[in-house]
Structures are given as C-alpha cells and as structure tokens.
Amino acid sequence: MRATLAWLVAVAALLSLTACGGDVSKDEFNAMVRARGGGIAVELPKQATAALLARLGVTDVMVRSVQLATPDPTMTFEVRSPTRPGDLDTYHYADRALAEPAPVKLRAGDDLAGQTFSLAGVTALNRIEDIVDLARTRVGLPDSWVEDVDIRKVDNVVTVTAIVSSARGAGTATFTADGTYLTSGRS
Amino acid sequence: MTLRRRLVRWASTLGALLVATAVVLAIVSMIWPGMLKVVAPLLCDADHRTPVLVTTYVGEGTTETMYCMGERGQTYQVGDLWPLVVLWACFSAIVLVVLAIGRSRRLLTRSRTTTT
C-alpha cells in the first residue's frame, strides 16, 4: 500500500512539473500572439477557402473583398452568389468553421461585375506568410505584428493591404494579387 | 466466485475508480488550471506545439479554454471539455496500472509465502 501511495505521489509530482506555467488572461494570450508576428499563417486562407468552395460546391468564386484578421484567426469573404449573381453574401470563417452566410445590403451605385474578382486569381493567399514578413520589414517598426490583411479592388486593381501595428506606431504595406510588393508607409 | 460476480466486482471497482479520479481532477484543476496543459501533446498538432490555457471571466465564474499556438502566433481552440476528458482518461489509466501492479505484487508475495 505504501509503495502504491509513493507511486501515485511520484506520478502527481511529475504531472505537476510538466504543467508549470499555469493559465493566462485573454490580454496576455493576445500579447503572445503579437510577439510571434500576429498569428496570420498560410493555414488560415487554405482552410477557409477550402471550406468556402466546398460549401458553395464550386472551384472558384467571385469576391468583392477578403479579410484576414487576428488575434483569433478569422477570414471574411464578401461573395457574389454563384446562383444569384445580383446578390452579395458575407461568409465568416472562425474557430475552424464557416458560419452561415449573411446578406450584404447593396447601394444603388454598386457594380458587382466591376467590383468583384476571382478568388483563385489571388495567388498571394498561398504565400501570405512571406507577405506578413515583408510587410513588417518594409514598415520597419520594431516588435511589430500584422493584425489585418485586406484584399479588394483599389482603382480597379486587386490590391492586398497588410496593416502593421506595434506598441509605438502603425503602418501599411500593399501588394499585388500575386504577392508582389508595391508600397509601404507609416500612418 | 462465478464469472458474473467477478465481472460485477470489476465493473464496480472501475466505476468507483473513475468517480474518484474525476473528483480529484475537478478539485486539482480548480486550484491549479495549468494542470490541463499536461495533455497538450495529445491535443495539439505538430504545427501548433505551444499550449496556452486562457482564463475568461464569465459573470462571477471563470472558464478555462485551451489553445494550441504555432511559431507565427497562429492558434486554434481545443475547447474546455476535451482537455479535461483526455486528462481524466490518462489519470484513470495511470491509477489503474499502479493499482494493478500493487495487486499483482501482493498476490505474488502471498503465493510465495504459501509455497514456502
């Protein structure tokens, strides 16, 4: 019996040692994500795009905007409905699941044919990690992170905008749809 | 002892063990939630090696949610139930093995004393 007790104490002690560190608050968790660059990795667009295309049962789709955000990794698409081309829907991907679509209220001047672009054509999404690293380097803020990547047509050209932030400043870097660097600046 | 009786005895021992480990775990995880991180290697995949246990305050109580974090800060949520269930299963298995070793040793000592 004594030996059994000793065993149990030993196992409990070992488990306790490996569990060192305890728990953190949500703010501390967000700080950890930022210290590692912001949390945007290639798995997010990969999984979210796959989920969206599977939901719609298509191989490509026309979108008006795509947004990747952190610290809780989410991806939001404004999708032109493949079956009703006059309608725009928002699809939100979070916690590794795609939510039900929500309708987007269109304005009188909206021209979906001109504002939307092919999601498959945005090959920058496949190299999102390079974009994040380059945006942080080009903006040049120490200890920065990318908190948001926004993709939409600017002056009729598909543009990828990475929003860089730090404790002491913020900035943006822009890229083409294939991930080629365009501009950067502090805001 | 008939087979049925033996089975009932085993089942009740196992049931008591599961209840006991559940109670111990519930108390320990309340005092020290970091304990849940022990099972992280079983729940976090290769690209998200760092387990993070986040405390959220809901009303007057708190909830513990486990996240797995990768090198770029990418995360996914494991939830609050799975770590507890896996930890419970592992803890019960360890206690079961320890008890089984203790029992077999006792039986061995007893058979040795009867033969000598």
PDB file of C-alpha atoms in Angstrom:
ATOM      1  CA  MET A   1       0.000   0.000   0.000  1.00  0.00           C
ATOM      2  CA  ARG A   2       2.853   2.358   0.893  1.00  0.00           C
ATOM      3  CA  ALA A   3       4.543   1.605  -2.407  1.00  0.00           C
ATOM      4  CA  THR A   4       1.298   2.347  -4.293  1.00  0.00           C
ATOM      5  CA  LEU A   5       0.970   5.669  -2.482  1.00  0.00           C
ATOM      6  CA  ALA A   6       4.571   6.554  -3.278  1.00  0.00           C
ATOM      7  CA  TRP A   7       3.902   5.765  -6.942  1.00  0.00           C
ATOM      8  CA  LEU A   8       0.814   7.978  -7.003  1.00  0.00           C
ATOM      9  CA  VAL A   9       2.688  10.867  -5.369  1.00  0.00           C
ATOM     10  CA  ALA A  10       5.542  10.464  -7.876  1.00  0.00           C
ATOM     11  CA  VAL A  11       3.147  10.490 -10.854  1.00  0.00           C
ATOM     12  CA  ALA A  12       1.284  13.525  -9.475  1.00  0.00           C
ATOM     13  CA  ALA A  13       4.588  15.367  -8.916  1.00  0.00           C
ATOM     14  CA  LEU A  14       5.749  14.576 -12.464  1.00  0.00           C
ATOM     15  CA  LEU A  15       2.444  15.756 -13.947  1.00  0.00           C
ATOM     16  CA  SER A  16       2.599  18.948 -11.890  1.00  0.00           C
ATOM     17  CA  LEU A  17       6.138  19.696 -13.058  1.00  0.00           C
ATOM     18  CA  THR A  18       5.215  19.331 -16.724  1.00  0.00           C
ATOM     19  CA  ALA A  19       2.206  21.591 -16.172  1.00  0.00           C
ATOM     20  CA  CYS A  20       4.323  24.523 -14.956  1.00  0.00           C
ATOM     21  CA  GLY A  21       3.266  27.899 -16.309  1.00  0.00           C
ATOM     22  CA  GLY A  22      -0.417  27.832 -15.449  1.00  0.00           C
ATOM     23  CA  ASP A  23      -3.039  29.858 -17.207  1.00  0.00           C
ATOM     24  CA  VAL A  24      -3.049  33.340 -18.762  1.00  0.00           C
ATOM     25  CA  SER A  25      -5.628  36.059 -19.295  1.00  0.00           C
ATOM     26  CA  LYS A  26      -7.047  36.843 -22.750  1.00  0.00           C
ATOM     27  CA  ASP A  27      -4.884  40.018 -22.898  1.00  0.00           C
ATOM     28  CA  GLU A  28      -1.751  38.009 -22.166  1.00  0.00           C
ATOM     29  CA  PHE A  29      -2.789  35.494 -24.812  1.00  0.00           C
ATOM     30  CA  ASN A  30      -3.185  38.296 -27.387  1.00  0.00           C
ATOM     31  CA  ALA A  31       0.252  39.643 -26.410  1.00  0.00           C
ATOM     32  CA  MET A  32       1.761  36.192 -27.025  1.00  0.00           C
ATOM     33  CA  VAL A  33       0.155  36.067 -30.498  1.00  0.00           C
ATOM     34  CA  ARG A  34       1.537  39.564 -31.315  1.00  0.00           C
ATOM     35  CA  ALA A  35       5.022  38.683 -30.057  1.00  0.00           C
ATOM     36  CA  ARG A  36       5.072  35.912 -32.671  1.00  0.00           C
ATOM     37  CA  GLY A  37       4.084  38.195 -35.554  1.00  0.00           C
ATOM     38  CA  GLY A  38       0.310  38.396 -35.275  1.00  0.00           C
ATOM     39  CA  GLY A  39      -0.945  34.904 -35.981  1.00  0.00           C
ATOM     40  CA  ILE A  40      -1.608  35.008 -39.718  1.00  0.00           C
ATOM     41  CA  ALA A  41      -0.250  31.792 -41.247  1.00  0.00           C
ATOM     42  CA  VAL A  42      -0.924  30.035 -44.544  1.00  0.00           C
ATOM     43  CA  GLU A  43      -3.251  27.505 -42.888  1.00  0.00           C
ATOM     44  CA  LEU A  44      -5.926  30.197 -42.398  1.00  0.00           C
ATOM     45  CA  PRO A  45      -6.550  31.087 -46.092  1.00  0.00           C
ATOM     46  CA  LYS A  46      -6.025  27.446 -47.061  1.00  0.00           C
ATOM     47  CA  GLN A  47      -8.659  26.053 -44.698  1.00  0.00           C
ATOM     48  CA  ALA A  48     -11.097  28.955 -45.020  1.00  0.00           C
ATOM     49  CA  THR A  49     -11.001  28.983 -48.845  1.00  0.00           C
ATOM     50  CA  ALA A  50     -11.422  25.196 -48.977  1.00  0.00           C
ATOM     51  CA  ALA A  51     -14.410  25.436 -46.615  1.00  0.00           C
ATOM     52  CA  LEU A  52     -15.998  28.235 -48.673  1.00  0.00           C
ATOM     53  CA  LEU A  53     -15.586  26.460 -52.031  1.00  0.00           C
ATOM     54  CA  ALA A  54     -16.868  23.198 -50.554  1.00  0.00           C
ATOM     55  CA  ARG A  55     -19.918  24.990 -49.109  1.00  0.00           C
ATOM     56  CA  LEU A  56     -20.744  26.561 -52.475  1.00  0.00           C
ATOM     57  CA  GLY A  57     -19.849  23.441 -54.462  1.00  0.00           C
ATOM     58  CA  VAL A  58     -17.653  25.372 -56.912  1.00  0.00           C
ATOM     59  CA  THR A  59     -13.936  25.510 -57.811  1.00  0.00           C
ATOM     60  CA  ASP A  60     -13.724  29.315 -57.888  1.00  0.00           C
ATOM     61  CA  VAL A  61     -15.889  32.177 -56.790  1.00  0.00           C
ATOM     62  CA  MET A  62     -16.107  35.928 -57.371  1.00  0.00           C
ATOM     63  CA  VAL A  63     -15.467  38.053 -54.286  1.00  0.00           C
ATOM     64  CA  ARG A  64     -15.670  41.785 -53.535  1.00  0.00           C
ATOM     65  CA  SER A  65     -13.386  41.668 -50.512  1.00  0.00           C
ATOM     66  CA  VAL A  66     -11.412  39.228 -48.412  1.00  0.00           C
ATOM     67  CA  GLN A  67     -10.208  39.999 -44.922  1.00  0.00           C
ATOM     68  CA  LEU A  68      -7.878  38.033 -42.650  1.00  0.00           C
ATOM     69  CA  ALA A  69      -7.822  39.163 -39.033  1.00  0.00           C
ATOM     70  CA  THR A  70      -6.259  38.178 -35.706  1.00  0.00           C
ATOM     71  CA  PRO A  71      -5.562  37.565 -32.781  1.00  0.00           C
ATOM     72  CA  ASP A  72      -8.350  34.993 -33.007  1.00  0.00           C
ATOM     73  CA  PRO A  73      -7.730  33.927 -36.611  1.00  0.00           C
ATOM     74  CA  THR A  74     -10.743  34.773 -38.776  1.00  0.00           C
ATOM     75  CA  MET A  75     -11.317  35.191 -42.501  1.00  0.00           C
ATOM     76  CA  THR A  76     -14.271  37.042 -44.008  1.00  0.00           C
ATOM     77  CA  PHE A  77     -15.337  36.897 -47.654  1.00  0.00           C
ATOM     78  CA  GLU A  78     -17.870  39.059 -49.485  1.00  0.00           C
ATOM     79  CA  VAL A  79     -19.027  36.585 -52.099  1.00  0.00           C
ATOM     80  CA  ARG A  80     -21.044  37.170 -55.241  1.00  0.00           C
ATOM     81  CA  SER A  81     -23.603  34.384 -55.193  1.00  0.00           C
ATOM     82  CA  PRO A  82     -22.840  31.817 -57.934  1.00  0.00           C
ATOM     83  CA  THR A  83     -26.559  31.093 -58.359  1.00  0.00           C
ATOM     84  CA  ARG A  84     -27.876  34.692 -57.924  1.00  0.00           C
ATOM     85  CA  PRO A  85     -25.139  36.966 -59.414  1.00  0.00           C
ATOM     86  CA  GLY A  86     -27.002  40.099 -58.319  1.00  0.00           C
ATOM     87  CA  ASP A  87     -26.588  39.191 -54.604  1.00  0.00           C
ATOM     88  CA  LEU A  88     -23.613  39.555 -52.304  1.00  0.00           C
ATOM     89  CA  ASP A  89     -23.189  37.429 -49.154  1.00  0.00           C
ATOM     90  CA  THR A  90     -20.727  37.597 -46.258  1.00  0.00           C
ATOM     91  CA  TYR A  91     -19.109  34.338 -45.185  1.00  0.00           C
ATOM     92  CA  HIS A  92     -17.213  34.344 -41.902  1.00  0.00           C
ATOM     93  CA  TYR A  93     -14.658  31.663 -41.022  1.00  0.00           C
ATOM     94  CA  ALA A  94     -13.633  31.354 -37.350  1.00  0.00           C
ATOM     95  CA  ASP A  95     -12.675  28.540 -34.959  1.00  0.00           C
ATOM     96  CA  ARG A  96     -12.040  26.306 -37.972  1.00  0.00           C
ATOM     97  CA  ALA A  97     -15.662  26.536 -39.097  1.00  0.00           C
ATOM     98  CA  LEU A  98     -17.538  28.503 -41.733  1.00  0.00           C
ATOM     99  CA  ALA A  99     -20.642  30.257 -40.435  1.00  0.00           C
ATOM    100  CA  GLU A 100     -23.915  30.602 -42.314  1.00  0.00           C
ATOM    101  CA  PRO A 101     -23.855  33.442 -44.906  1.00  0.00           C
ATOM    102  CA  ALA A 102     -25.297  36.865 -44.113  1.00  0.00           C
ATOM    103  CA  PRO A 103     -26.755  39.083 -46.859  1.00  0.00           C
ATOM    104  CA  VAL A 104     -24.947  42.317 -47.767  1.00  0.00           C
ATOM    105  CA  LYS A 105     -27.016  45.471 -48.321  1.00  0.00           C
ATOM    106  CA  LEU A 106     -26.035  46.890 -51.725  1.00  0.00           C
ATOM    107  CA  ARG A 107     -26.040  50.576 -52.648  1.00  0.00           C
ATOM    108  CA  ALA A 108     -27.617  51.986 -55.796  1.00  0.00           C
ATOM    109  CA  GLY A 109     -24.217  52.687 -57.375  1.00  0.00           C
ATOM    110  CA  ASP A 110     -22.697  49.247 -56.649  1.00  0.00           C
ATOM    111  CA  ASP A 111     -21.500  47.463 -59.780  1.00  0.00           C
ATOM    112  CA  LEU A 112     -20.769  43.888 -58.719  1.00  0.00           C
ATOM    113  CA  ALA A 113     -19.322  42.907 -62.107  1.00  0.00           C
ATOM    114  CA  GLY A 114     -16.706  45.643 -61.817  1.00  0.00           C
ATOM    115  CA  GLN A 115     -16.052  45.399 -58.060  1.00  0.00           C
ATOM    116  CA  THR A 116     -15.608  41.630 -57.776  1.00  0.00           C
ATOM    117  CA  PHE A 117     -12.651  39.476 -58.754  1.00  0.00           C
ATOM    118  CA  SER A 118     -11.751  35.789 -58.895  1.00  0.00           C
ATOM    119  CA  LEU A 119     -10.671  34.332 -55.537  1.00  0.00           C
ATOM    120  CA  ALA A 120      -8.446  31.754 -57.293  1.00  0.00           C
ATOM    121  CA  GLY A 121      -6.649  34.660 -59.009  1.00  0.00           C
ATOM    122  CA  VAL A 122      -5.393  35.960 -55.637  1.00  0.00           C
ATOM    123  CA  THR A 123      -2.338  33.701 -55.510  1.00  0.00           C
ATOM    124  CA  ALA A 124      -0.887  35.991 -52.802  1.00  0.00           C
ATOM    125  CA  LEU A 125      -3.003  33.979 -50.344  1.00  0.00           C
ATOM    126  CA  ASN A 126      -0.727  30.973 -50.925  1.00  0.00           C
ATOM    127  CA  ARG A 127       2.283  32.973 -49.747  1.00  0.00           C
ATOM    128  CA  ILE A 128       0.615  35.000 -47.018  1.00  0.00           C
ATOM    129  CA  GLU A 129       3.485  34.314 -44.594  1.00  0.00           C
ATOM    130  CA  ASP A 130       6.012  35.988 -46.963  1.00  0.00           C
ATOM    131  CA  ILE A 131       3.613  38.937 -47.245  1.00  0.00           C
ATOM    132  CA  VAL A 132       3.344  39.239 -43.458  1.00  0.00           C
ATOM    133  CA  ASP A 133       7.146  39.106 -43.017  1.00  0.00           C
ATOM    134  CA  LEU A 134       7.813  41.569 -45.853  1.00  0.00           C
ATOM    135  CA  ALA A 135       5.138  43.996 -44.632  1.00  0.00           C
ATOM    136  CA  ARG A 136       6.697  44.045 -41.149  1.00  0.00           C
ATOM    137  CA  THR A 137      10.202  44.555 -42.596  1.00  0.00           C
ATOM    138  CA  ARG A 138       9.131  47.310 -45.013  1.00  0.00           C
ATOM    139  CA  VAL A 139       7.104  49.255 -42.454  1.00  0.00           C
ATOM    140  CA  GLY A 140      10.116  48.951 -40.174  1.00  0.00           C
ATOM    141  CA  LEU A 141       8.529  49.164 -36.736  1.00  0.00           C
ATOM    142  CA  PRO A 142      10.344  47.169 -34.039  1.00  0.00           C
ATOM    143  CA  ASP A 143       8.361  44.354 -32.371  1.00  0.00           C
ATOM    144  CA  SER A 144       5.524  44.756 -34.860  1.00  0.00           C
ATOM    145  CA  TRP A 145       2.771  42.370 -35.880  1.00  0.00           C
ATOM    146  CA  VAL A 146       0.305  42.160 -38.760  1.00  0.00           C
ATOM    147  CA  GLU A 147      -3.192  42.449 -37.360  1.00  0.00           C
ATOM    148  CA  ASP A 148      -5.177  42.519 -40.578  1.00  0.00           C
ATOM    149  CA  VAL A 149      -4.834  41.727 -44.280  1.00  0.00           C
ATOM    150  CA  ASP A 150      -7.426  43.230 -46.585  1.00  0.00           C
ATOM    151  CA  ILE A 151      -7.891  42.294 -50.234  1.00  0.00           C
ATOM    152  CA  ARG A 152     -10.128  44.348 -52.547  1.00  0.00           C
ATOM    153  CA  LYS A 153     -10.029  46.287 -55.800  1.00  0.00           C
ATOM    154  CA  VAL A 154      -8.358  49.695 -55.451  1.00  0.00           C
ATOM    155  CA  ASP A 155      -8.538  51.848 -58.601  1.00  0.00           C
ATOM    156  CA  ASN A 156      -9.791  48.772 -60.433  1.00  0.00           C
ATOM    157  CA  VAL A 157      -6.722  46.691 -59.492  1.00  0.00           C
ATOM    158  CA  VAL A 158      -6.823  43.848 -56.946  1.00  0.00           C
ATOM    159  CA  THR A 159      -4.664  45.026 -54.042  1.00  0.00           C
ATOM    160  CA  VAL A 160      -3.520  43.209 -50.920  1.00  0.00           C
ATOM    161  CA  THR A 161      -3.087  45.578 -47.953  1.00  0.00           C
ATOM    162  CA  ALA A 162      -1.339  44.405 -44.786  1.00  0.00           C
ATOM    163  CA  ILE A 163      -1.926  46.505 -41.693  1.00  0.00           C
ATOM    164  CA  VAL A 164       1.138  46.514 -39.459  1.00  0.00           C
ATOM    165  CA  SER A 165       0.942  47.582 -35.857  1.00  0.00           C
ATOM    166  CA  SER A 166       3.222  47.917 -32.848  1.00  0.00           C
ATOM    167  CA  ALA A 167       3.114  49.458 -29.395  1.00  0.00           C
ATOM    168  CA  ARG A 168       4.708  52.617 -30.818  1.00  0.00           C
ATOM    169  CA  GLY A 169       3.163  53.040 -34.263  1.00  0.00           C
ATOM    170  CA  ALA A 170       1.318  51.619 -37.238  1.00  0.00           C
ATOM    171  CA  GLY A 171       1.678  51.380 -40.995  1.00  0.00           C
ATOM    172  CA  THR A 172       0.541  49.598 -44.130  1.00  0.00           C
ATOM    173  CA  ALA A 173       2.173  47.698 -46.959  1.00  0.00           C
ATOM    174  CA  THR A 174       0.492  46.899 -50.267  1.00  0.00           C
ATOM    175  CA  PHE A 175       0.998  44.008 -52.657  1.00  0.00           C
ATOM    176  CA  THR A 176      -0.431  42.844 -55.980  1.00  0.00           C
ATOM    177  CA  ALA A 177      -2.788  39.854 -56.272  1.00  0.00           C
ATOM    178  CA  ASP A 178       0.198  37.560 -56.887  1.00  0.00           C
ATOM    179  CA  GLY A 179       2.039  38.908 -53.821  1.00  0.00           C
ATOM    180  CA  THR A 180       4.479  41.315 -55.493  1.00  0.00           C
ATOM    181  CA  TYR A 181       5.422  44.185 -53.183  1.00  0.00           C
ATOM    182  CA  LEU A 182       4.069  47.617 -54.204  1.00  0.00           C
ATOM    183  CA  THR A 183       4.284  50.262 -51.500  1.00  0.00           C
ATOM    184  CA  SER A 184       4.553  50.802 -47.755  1.00  0.00           C
ATOM    185  CA  GLY A 185       4.207  53.680 -45.329  1.00  0.00           C
ATOM    186  CA  ARG A 186       3.659  54.695 -41.718  1.00  0.00           C
ATOM    187  CA  SER A 187       0.303  56.003 -40.680  1.00  0.00           C
TER     188      SER A 187
ATOM    189  CA  MET B   1     -16.650 -16.877  -7.441  1.00  0.00           C
ATOM    190  CA  THR B   2     -18.815 -17.032 -10.550  1.00  0.00           C
ATOM    191  CA  LEU B   3     -17.836 -15.166 -13.688  1.00  0.00           C
ATOM    192  CA  ARG B   4     -20.840 -12.869 -13.364  1.00  0.00           C
ATOM    193  CA  ARG B   5     -19.972 -11.914  -9.808  1.00  0.00           C
ATOM    194  CA  ARG B   6     -16.384 -11.319 -10.791  1.00  0.00           C
ATOM    195  CA  LEU B   7     -17.482  -9.080 -13.682  1.00  0.00           C
ATOM    196  CA  VAL B   8     -19.809  -7.073 -11.402  1.00  0.00           C
ATOM    197  CA  ARG B   9     -16.988  -6.661  -8.891  1.00  0.00           C
ATOM    198  CA  TRP B  10     -14.584  -5.463 -11.577  1.00  0.00           C
ATOM    199  CA  ALA B  11     -17.153  -3.058 -13.033  1.00  0.00           C
ATOM    200  CA  SER B  12     -17.938  -1.558  -9.639  1.00  0.00           C
ATOM    201  CA  THR B  13     -14.215  -1.161  -8.830  1.00  0.00           C
ATOM    202  CA  LEU B  14     -13.683   0.556 -12.183  1.00  0.00           C
ATOM    203  CA  GLY B  15     -16.733   2.784 -11.620  1.00  0.00           C
ATOM    204  CA  ALA B  16     -15.504   3.788  -8.162  1.00  0.00           C
ATOM    205  CA  LEU B  17     -12.063   4.495  -9.599  1.00  0.00           C
ATOM    206  CA  LEU B  18     -13.483   6.704 -12.372  1.00  0.00           C
ATOM    207  CA  VAL B  19     -15.602   8.669  -9.896  1.00  0.00           C
ATOM    208  CA  ALA B  20     -12.624   9.070  -7.526  1.00  0.00           C
ATOM    209  CA  THR B  21     -10.283  10.291 -10.294  1.00  0.00           C
ATOM    210  CA  ALA B  22     -12.982  12.672 -11.585  1.00  0.00           C
ATOM    211  CA  VAL B  23     -13.399  14.190  -8.114  1.00  0.00           C
ATOM    212  CA  VAL B  24      -9.618  14.512  -7.610  1.00  0.00           C
ATOM    213  CA  LEU B  25      -9.220  16.112 -11.054  1.00  0.00           C
ATOM    214  CA  ALA B  26     -12.105  18.514 -10.553  1.00  0.00           C
ATOM    215  CA  ILE B  27     -10.560  19.739  -7.283  1.00  0.00           C
ATOM    216  CA  VAL B  28      -6.981  19.921  -8.625  1.00  0.00           C
ATOM    217  CA  SER B  29      -7.975  21.697 -11.875  1.00  0.00           C
ATOM    218  CA  MET B  30      -9.959  24.258  -9.861  1.00  0.00           C
ATOM    219  CA  ILE B  31      -6.944  25.005  -7.649  1.00  0.00           C
ATOM    220  CA  TRP B  32      -4.440  24.818 -10.485  1.00  0.00           C
ATOM    221  CA  PRO B  33      -5.905  25.043 -14.010  1.00  0.00           C
ATOM    222  CA  GLY B  34      -2.395  24.775 -15.547  1.00  0.00           C
ATOM    223  CA  MET B  35      -2.660  21.040 -14.859  1.00  0.00           C
ATOM    224  CA  LEU B  36      -4.689  20.699 -18.066  1.00  0.00           C
ATOM    225  CA  LYS B  37      -1.577  21.537 -20.114  1.00  0.00           C
ATOM    226  CA  VAL B  38      -0.223  18.061 -19.311  1.00  0.00           C
ATOM    227  CA  VAL B  39      -2.370  16.555 -22.065  1.00  0.00           C
ATOM    228  CA  ALA B  40      -1.449  19.232 -24.653  1.00  0.00           C
ATOM    229  CA  PRO B  41       0.906  16.918 -26.606  1.00  0.00           C
ATOM    230  CA  LEU B  42      -2.110  14.684 -27.254  1.00  0.00           C
ATOM    231  CA  LEU B  43      -4.348  17.561 -28.380  1.00  0.00           C
ATOM    232  CA  CYS B  44      -2.021  19.998 -30.219  1.00  0.00           C
ATOM    233  CA  ASP B  45      -0.719  19.070 -33.693  1.00  0.00           C
ATOM    234  CA  ALA B  46       2.881  19.400 -34.915  1.00  0.00           C
ATOM    235  CA  ASP B  47       2.419  22.949 -36.291  1.00  0.00           C
ATOM    236  CA  HIS B  48       0.951  24.259 -33.023  1.00  0.00           C
ATOM    237  CA  ARG B  49       3.233  22.967 -30.302  1.00  0.00           C
ATOM    238  CA  THR B  50       2.692  25.598 -27.591  1.00  0.00           C
ATOM    239  CA  PRO B  51      -0.359  25.002 -25.381  1.00  0.00           C
ATOM    240  CA  VAL B  52      -1.919  28.121 -23.855  1.00  0.00           C
ATOM    241  CA  LEU B  53      -4.626  27.988 -21.244  1.00  0.00           C
ATOM    242  CA  VAL B  54      -6.756  31.122 -21.286  1.00  0.00           C
ATOM    243  CA  THR B  55      -8.931  32.164 -18.355  1.00  0.00           C
ATOM    244  CA  THR B  56     -12.079  34.044 -19.270  1.00  0.00           C
ATOM    245  CA  TYR B  57     -14.238  35.675 -16.655  1.00  0.00           C
ATOM    246  CA  VAL B  58     -17.913  34.986 -17.228  1.00  0.00           C
ATOM    247  CA  GLY B  59     -20.130  36.647 -14.659  1.00  0.00           C
ATOM    248  CA  GLU B  60     -18.837  35.535 -11.274  1.00  0.00           C
ATOM    249  CA  GLY B  61     -17.202  32.372 -12.561  1.00  0.00           C
ATOM    250  CA  THR B  62     -14.277  31.574 -14.860  1.00  0.00           C
ATOM    251  CA  THR B  63     -13.822  29.241 -17.802  1.00  0.00           C
ATOM    252  CA  GLU B  64     -10.566  27.702 -18.957  1.00  0.00           C
ATOM    253  CA  THR B  65     -10.083  27.334 -22.707  1.00  0.00           C
ATOM    254  CA  MET B  66      -7.067  25.625 -24.193  1.00  0.00           C
ATOM    255  CA  TYR B  67      -5.467  26.936 -27.385  1.00  0.00           C
ATOM    256  CA  CYS B  68      -2.609  25.430 -29.374  1.00  0.00           C
ATOM    257  CA  MET B  69      -0.204  28.043 -30.754  1.00  0.00           C
ATOM    258  CA  GLY B  70       2.280  27.827 -33.630  1.00  0.00           C
ATOM    259  CA  GLU B  71       5.553  29.666 -34.291  1.00  0.00           C
ATOM    260  CA  ARG B  72       3.801  32.527 -36.116  1.00  0.00           C
ATOM    261  CA  GLY B  73       1.239  33.001 -33.386  1.00  0.00           C
ATOM    262  CA  GLN B  74      -1.411  31.073 -35.312  1.00  0.00           C
ATOM    263  CA  THR B  75      -3.811  29.400 -32.935  1.00  0.00           C
ATOM    264  CA  TYR B  76      -6.718  27.064 -32.763  1.00  0.00           C
ATOM    265  CA  GLN B  77      -9.070  26.381 -29.933  1.00  0.00           C
ATOM    266  CA  VAL B  78      -9.180  22.943 -28.355  1.00  0.00           C
ATOM    267  CA  GLY B  79     -12.004  23.943 -26.046  1.00  0.00           C
ATOM    268  CA  ASP B  80     -12.584  23.435 -22.352  1.00  0.00           C
ATOM    269  CA  LEU B  81     -14.105  19.950 -22.299  1.00  0.00           C
ATOM    270  CA  TRP B  82     -11.640  17.847 -24.334  1.00  0.00           C
ATOM    271  CA  PRO B  83      -8.531  18.558 -22.203  1.00  0.00           C
ATOM    272  CA  LEU B  84     -10.489  17.533 -19.094  1.00  0.00           C
ATOM    273  CA  VAL B  85     -11.794  14.332 -20.695  1.00  0.00           C
ATOM    274  CA  VAL B  86      -8.356  13.317 -22.020  1.00  0.00           C
ATOM    275  CA  LEU B  87      -6.691  14.169 -18.698  1.00  0.00           C
ATOM    276  CA  TRP B  88      -9.330  12.153 -16.843  1.00  0.00           C
ATOM    277  CA  ALA B  89      -8.785   9.143 -19.117  1.00  0.00           C
ATOM    278  CA  CYS B  90      -4.979   9.340 -18.741  1.00  0.00           C
ATOM    279  CA  PHE B  91      -5.116   9.824 -14.979  1.00  0.00           C
ATOM    280  CA  SER B  92      -7.556   6.929 -14.567  1.00  0.00           C
ATOM    281  CA  ALA B  93      -5.371   4.698 -16.745  1.00  0.00           C
ATOM    282  CA  ILE B  94      -2.266   5.551 -14.688  1.00  0.00           C
ATOM    283  CA  VAL B  95      -4.048   4.899 -11.381  1.00  0.00           C
ATOM    284  CA  LEU B  96      -5.432   1.637 -12.785  1.00  0.00           C
ATOM    285  CA  VAL B  97      -1.959   0.463 -13.819  1.00  0.00           C
ATOM    286  CA  VAL B  98      -0.488   1.443 -10.437  1.00  0.00           C
ATOM    287  CA  LEU B  99      -3.272  -0.426  -8.598  1.00  0.00           C
ATOM    288  CA  ALA B 100      -2.868  -3.460 -10.868  1.00  0.00           C
ATOM    289  CA  ILE B 101       0.893  -3.549 -10.198  1.00  0.00           C
ATOM    290  CA  GLY B 102       0.258  -3.237  -6.452  1.00  0.00           C
ATOM    291  CA  ARG B 103      -2.300  -6.072  -6.526  1.00  0.00           C
ATOM    292  CA  SER B 104      -0.165  -8.426  -8.604  1.00  0.00           C
ATOM    293  CA  ARG B 105       2.776  -7.819  -6.271  1.00  0.00           C
ATOM    294  CA  ARG B 106       0.588  -8.632  -3.269  1.00  0.00           C
ATOM    295  CA  LEU B 107      -0.679 -11.802  -4.928  1.00  0.00           C
ATOM    296  CA  LEU B 108       2.900 -12.808  -5.786  1.00  0.00           C
ATOM    297  CA  THR B 109       4.072 -12.262  -2.203  1.00  0.00           C
ATOM    298  CA  ARG B 110       1.091 -14.234  -0.892  1.00  0.00           C
ATOM    299  CA  SER B 111       1.707 -17.189  -3.230  1.00  0.00           C
ATOM    300  CA  ARG B 112       5.408 -17.152  -2.256  1.00  0.00           C
ATOM    301  CA  THR B 113       4.599 -17.294   1.475  1.00  0.00           C
ATOM    302  CA  THR B 114       2.124 -20.144   0.961  1.00  0.00           C
ATOM    303  CA  THR B 115       4.600 -22.226  -1.067  1.00  0.00           C
ATOM    304  CA  THR B 116       7.451 -21.782   1.427  1.00  0.00           C
TER     305      THR B 116
END
